[in-house]
């Protein structure tokens, strides 16, 4: 199993450009998440999804949109990139609250985005 | 969201014990986690503790939970250079979505 994969690994954008980050998981997880990581601030939740076709806002959703058209994929879009969106973006997935266990979230390797 | 606080840096000598501390604010958290992030990589779960436990030991790792003070700690015995990484504590809320709130992360540096 590949686990959680993210595409691309690196990207540089100019202010105002748009892009989509792709997250894919092969563990048949119901839940998926997008976080951003900034120095000294830990990880902050942008958006999440509890199932195919459903999304919800996290702590810092402004400037981002998401879609979950297929269970295994979760897309994060930036319609008009701003320098404040320079960050490392992580995708994660987990079983649902009915899956039992310790509800561990599994993380992808990250996408480093720079907006100039 | 709730604030989860950690000190930013910790430096120890190889072979010593490391103790990383975390203060959380939501007393209804059911699970508390320690994740490890190596340079240029994603986060990996190190260990976790259920809220009805005070202590959990897993090989070199010991987790202590003080619910009264909302304090969580991770002790790494016999710290090795391979333990150098950023360590995040996280708390899981009882609400929907299995959401986690992460601490700011503690960078552990192990010196020879």
Short mmCIF file of C-alpha atoms in Angstrom, two decimals:
data_model
loop_
_atom_site.label_atom_id
_atom_site.label_comp_id
_atom_site.label_asym_id
_atom_site.label_seq_id
_atom_site.Cartn_x
_atom_site.Cartn_y
_atom_site.Cartn_z
CA UNK A 1 0.00 0.00 0.00
CA UNK A 2 1.22 3.48 -0.84
CA UNK A 3 -0.71 5.00 2.09
CA UNK A 4 -1.35 8.72 1.58
CA UNK A 5 0.27 10.40 -1.41
CA UNK A 6 0.34 14.07 -2.37
CA UNK A 7 0.94 15.77 -5.71
CA UNK A 8 2.95 17.91 -6.35
CA UNK A 9 5.79 17.89 -3.82
CA UNK A 10 6.87 21.47 -4.53
CA UNK A 11 5.29 24.41 -6.30
CA UNK A 12 6.01 28.10 -6.77
CA UNK A 13 3.11 30.37 -7.70
CA UNK A 14 2.79 34.03 -8.46
CA UNK A 15 0.21 36.07 -6.56
CA UNK A 16 -3.20 35.64 -8.15
CA UNK A 17 -2.49 32.31 -9.82
CA UNK A 18 -4.57 29.25 -9.08
CA UNK A 19 -3.65 25.66 -8.43
CA UNK A 20 -4.98 22.36 -7.13
CA UNK A 21 -3.25 20.02 -4.72
CA UNK A 22 -4.15 16.37 -5.00
CA UNK A 23 -4.30 13.90 -2.13
CA UNK A 24 -4.90 10.19 -2.65
CA UNK A 25 -5.22 7.36 -0.13
CA UNK A 26 -5.50 3.63 -0.71
CA UNK A 27 -6.57 2.56 2.80
CA UNK A 28 -10.33 2.89 2.17
CA UNK A 29 -10.55 5.61 4.82
CA UNK A 30 -13.79 7.51 5.19
CA UNK A 31 -12.30 10.71 6.56
CA UNK A 32 -9.76 13.00 4.91
CA UNK A 33 -8.15 16.27 5.99
CA UNK A 34 -6.08 19.17 4.70
CA UNK A 35 -3.71 20.99 7.06
CA UNK A 36 -1.19 23.73 6.67
CA UNK A 37 2.01 23.86 8.69
CA UNK A 38 3.68 27.17 9.49
CA UNK A 39 6.74 27.71 11.73
CA UNK A 40 5.85 27.98 15.41
CA UNK A 41 2.14 27.35 14.74
CA UNK A 42 1.89 23.60 14.44
CA UNK A 43 -0.67 22.18 12.03
CA UNK A 44 -3.94 23.96 11.43
CA UNK A 45 -6.95 22.30 9.84
CA UNK A 46 -8.12 23.92 6.60
CA UNK A 47 -10.99 21.66 5.47
CA UNK A 48 -12.00 18.09 6.05
CA UNK A 49 -14.35 15.47 4.65
CA UNK A 50 -16.27 12.71 6.39
CA UNK A 51 -17.23 10.94 3.19
CA UNK A 52 -17.48 11.05 -0.58
CA UNK A 53 -19.34 14.15 -1.68
CA UNK A 54 -19.15 15.91 1.71
CA UNK A 55 -16.77 18.60 2.94
CA UNK A 56 -16.62 20.90 5.96
CA UNK A 57 -14.62 23.92 7.09
CA UNK A 58 -11.81 23.65 9.55
CA UNK A 59 -9.98 26.30 11.52
CA UNK A 60 -8.49 28.30 8.60
CA UNK A 61 -10.68 27.76 5.49
CA UNK A 62 -10.55 31.24 3.91
CA UNK A 63 -8.94 31.32 0.47
CA UNK A 64 -9.25 27.56 -0.06
CA UNK A 65 -11.82 25.25 -1.58
CA UNK A 66 -12.00 21.46 -1.53
CA UNK A 67 -13.76 18.64 -3.30
CA UNK A 68 -14.20 14.93 -2.55
CA UNK A 69 -15.70 13.44 -5.69
CA UNK A 70 -14.16 10.03 -5.06
CA UNK A 71 -13.62 8.36 -1.70
CA UNK A 72 -9.89 7.94 -2.28
CA UNK A 73 -9.18 11.52 -3.42
CA UNK A 74 -9.37 14.89 -1.69
CA UNK A 75 -8.50 18.02 -3.69
CA UNK A 76 -7.43 21.37 -2.23
CA UNK A 77 -7.80 24.40 -4.48
CA UNK A 78 -6.37 27.89 -4.28
CA UNK A 79 -8.35 30.14 -6.62
CA UNK A 80 -6.20 33.25 -6.26
CA UNK A 81 -2.98 32.58 -4.40
CA UNK A 82 -1.63 35.10 -1.89
CA UNK A 83 1.81 35.27 -0.20
CA UNK A 84 0.09 34.46 3.11
CA UNK A 85 -0.64 31.01 1.67
CA UNK A 86 3.05 30.18 1.48
CA UNK A 87 3.22 27.09 3.66
CA UNK A 88 3.67 23.33 3.77
CA UNK A 89 0.39 21.53 3.13
CA UNK A 90 -0.34 18.10 4.55
CA UNK A 91 -3.13 15.74 3.72
CA UNK A 92 -4.25 13.06 6.16
CA UNK A 93 -6.86 10.32 6.30
CA UNK A 94 -8.46 8.15 8.96
CA UNK A 95 -11.17 5.62 9.59
CA UNK A 96 -14.50 7.02 10.66
CA UNK A 97 -15.55 7.29 14.29
CA UNK A 98 -17.26 3.95 13.81
CA UNK A 99 -14.05 2.27 12.71
CA UNK A 100 -12.85 1.72 16.22
CA UNK A 101 -9.20 1.65 17.20
CA UNK A 102 -7.30 4.77 18.17
CA UNK A 103 -8.64 6.96 15.33
CA UNK A 104 -5.11 7.54 14.06
CA UNK A 105 -4.68 10.00 11.22
CA UNK A 106 -2.22 8.92 8.51
CA UNK A 107 -0.28 11.71 6.85
CA UNK A 108 1.09 12.29 3.39
CA UNK A 109 4.63 13.62 2.80
CA UNK A 110 3.53 17.21 2.26
CA UNK A 111 3.52 19.84 -0.51
CA UNK A 112 5.78 22.85 -0.11
CA UNK A 113 4.08 25.88 -1.70
CA UNK A 114 5.68 29.28 -2.18
CA UNK A 115 3.64 32.24 -3.38
CA UNK A 116 5.68 35.21 -4.62
CA UNK B 1 -10.13 25.80 18.29
CA UNK B 2 -8.54 25.07 21.60
CA UNK B 3 -4.90 26.01 22.21
CA UNK B 4 -2.40 23.22 22.74
CA UNK B 5 0.95 24.53 23.93
CA UNK B 6 4.45 23.09 23.78
CA UNK B 7 7.92 24.51 24.24
CA UNK B 8 9.63 25.06 20.89
CA UNK B 9 13.06 23.50 21.46
CA UNK B 10 14.75 20.81 23.53
CA UNK B 11 18.37 19.74 23.36
CA UNK B 12 19.71 16.59 25.03
CA UNK B 13 22.82 14.46 24.91
CA UNK B 14 22.74 11.01 23.37
CA UNK B 15 21.89 8.40 25.99
CA UNK B 16 20.05 10.84 28.28
CA UNK B 17 16.29 10.90 28.74
CA UNK B 18 14.17 13.51 26.94
CA UNK B 19 10.94 14.88 28.35
CA UNK B 20 8.63 16.82 26.06
CA UNK B 21 5.70 18.59 27.68
CA UNK B 22 2.30 19.65 26.38
CA UNK B 23 -0.57 21.58 27.90
CA UNK B 24 -4.02 21.18 26.43
CA UNK B 25 -7.25 22.95 27.26
CA UNK B 26 -10.19 20.70 26.39
CA UNK B 27 -11.08 18.44 29.31
CA UNK B 28 -13.46 16.44 27.11
CA UNK B 29 -10.67 15.14 24.86
CA UNK B 30 -10.90 11.38 24.53
CA UNK B 31 -7.54 10.56 23.01
CA UNK B 32 -4.23 12.39 23.17
CA UNK B 33 -1.46 11.65 20.73
CA UNK B 34 2.22 12.15 20.13
CA UNK B 35 3.29 12.46 16.50
CA UNK B 36 6.86 12.60 15.19
CA UNK B 37 7.94 14.58 12.13
CA UNK B 38 11.35 13.92 10.63
CA UNK B 39 12.91 16.56 8.33
CA UNK B 40 11.08 16.90 5.03
CA UNK B 41 8.50 14.25 5.92
CA UNK B 42 4.94 13.97 7.08
CA UNK B 43 3.81 13.16 10.61
CA UNK B 44 3.84 9.63 11.98
CA UNK B 45 2.00 8.47 15.06
CA UNK B 46 4.42 7.59 17.86
CA UNK B 47 2.02 6.70 20.62
CA UNK B 48 -1.30 7.70 22.14
CA UNK B 49 -3.14 7.57 25.44
CA UNK B 50 -6.82 7.25 26.20
CA UNK B 51 -8.19 9.86 28.56
CA UNK B 52 -9.04 7.34 31.32
CA UNK B 53 -5.37 6.36 31.66
CA UNK B 54 -2.64 8.08 33.67
CA UNK B 55 0.36 6.41 32.10
CA UNK B 56 1.29 4.34 29.09
CA UNK B 57 4.63 2.72 28.40
CA UNK B 58 5.79 1.50 25.00
CA UNK B 59 9.43 0.36 24.87
CA UNK B 60 11.52 3.57 25.27
CA UNK B 61 8.46 5.80 25.34
CA UNK B 62 6.47 6.74 28.44
CA UNK B 63 3.40 8.94 28.25
CA UNK B 64 2.07 10.61 31.38
CA UNK B 65 -1.34 12.27 31.54
CA UNK B 66 -2.40 14.62 34.31
CA UNK B 67 -6.04 15.38 33.63
CA UNK B 68 -6.41 17.74 36.56
CA UNK B 69 -3.70 20.04 35.19
CA UNK B 70 -4.43 19.16 31.52
CA UNK B 71 -0.79 18.22 31.11
CA UNK B 72 0.65 15.56 28.84
CA UNK B 73 4.29 14.51 28.65
CA UNK B 74 6.40 12.21 26.51
CA UNK B 75 9.54 10.71 27.96
CA UNK B 76 12.06 9.10 25.61
CA UNK B 77 14.57 6.92 27.43
CA UNK B 78 18.12 6.47 26.13
CA UNK B 79 17.65 9.15 23.47
CA UNK B 80 19.43 8.45 20.18
CA UNK B 81 20.44 10.72 17.30
CA UNK B 82 17.66 9.11 15.26
CA UNK B 83 15.18 10.62 17.71
CA UNK B 84 16.05 14.12 16.47
CA UNK B 85 12.77 15.41 15.01
CA UNK B 86 9.80 17.65 15.74
CA UNK B 87 7.30 16.16 18.18
CA UNK B 88 3.67 17.24 18.17
CA UNK B 89 1.06 16.52 20.77
CA UNK B 90 -2.54 16.47 19.59
CA UNK B 91 -5.93 16.11 21.21
CA UNK B 92 -8.99 14.49 19.70
CA UNK B 93 -12.37 16.04 20.29
CA UNK B 94 -15.56 14.13 20.87
CA UNK B 95 -17.34 16.08 18.13
CA UNK B 96 -17.81 14.88 14.57
CA UNK B 97 -15.09 14.43 12.01
CA UNK B 98 -12.46 12.84 14.24
CA UNK B 99 -10.71 16.22 14.29
CA UNK B 100 -7.42 16.83 16.01
CA UNK B 101 -5.91 20.00 17.41
CA UNK B 102 -2.14 20.01 17.28
CA UNK B 103 0.36 21.71 19.50
CA UNK B 104 3.02 24.02 18.11
CA UNK B 105 5.61 21.24 18.05
CA UNK B 106 8.85 20.73 19.99
CA UNK B 107 12.08 20.39 18.03
CA UNK B 108 14.27 17.79 19.74
CA UNK B 109 17.97 17.96 19.00
CA UNK B 110 20.14 15.07 20.17
CA UNK B 111 23.83 15.87 20.51
CA UNK B 112 26.70 13.43 20.68
#
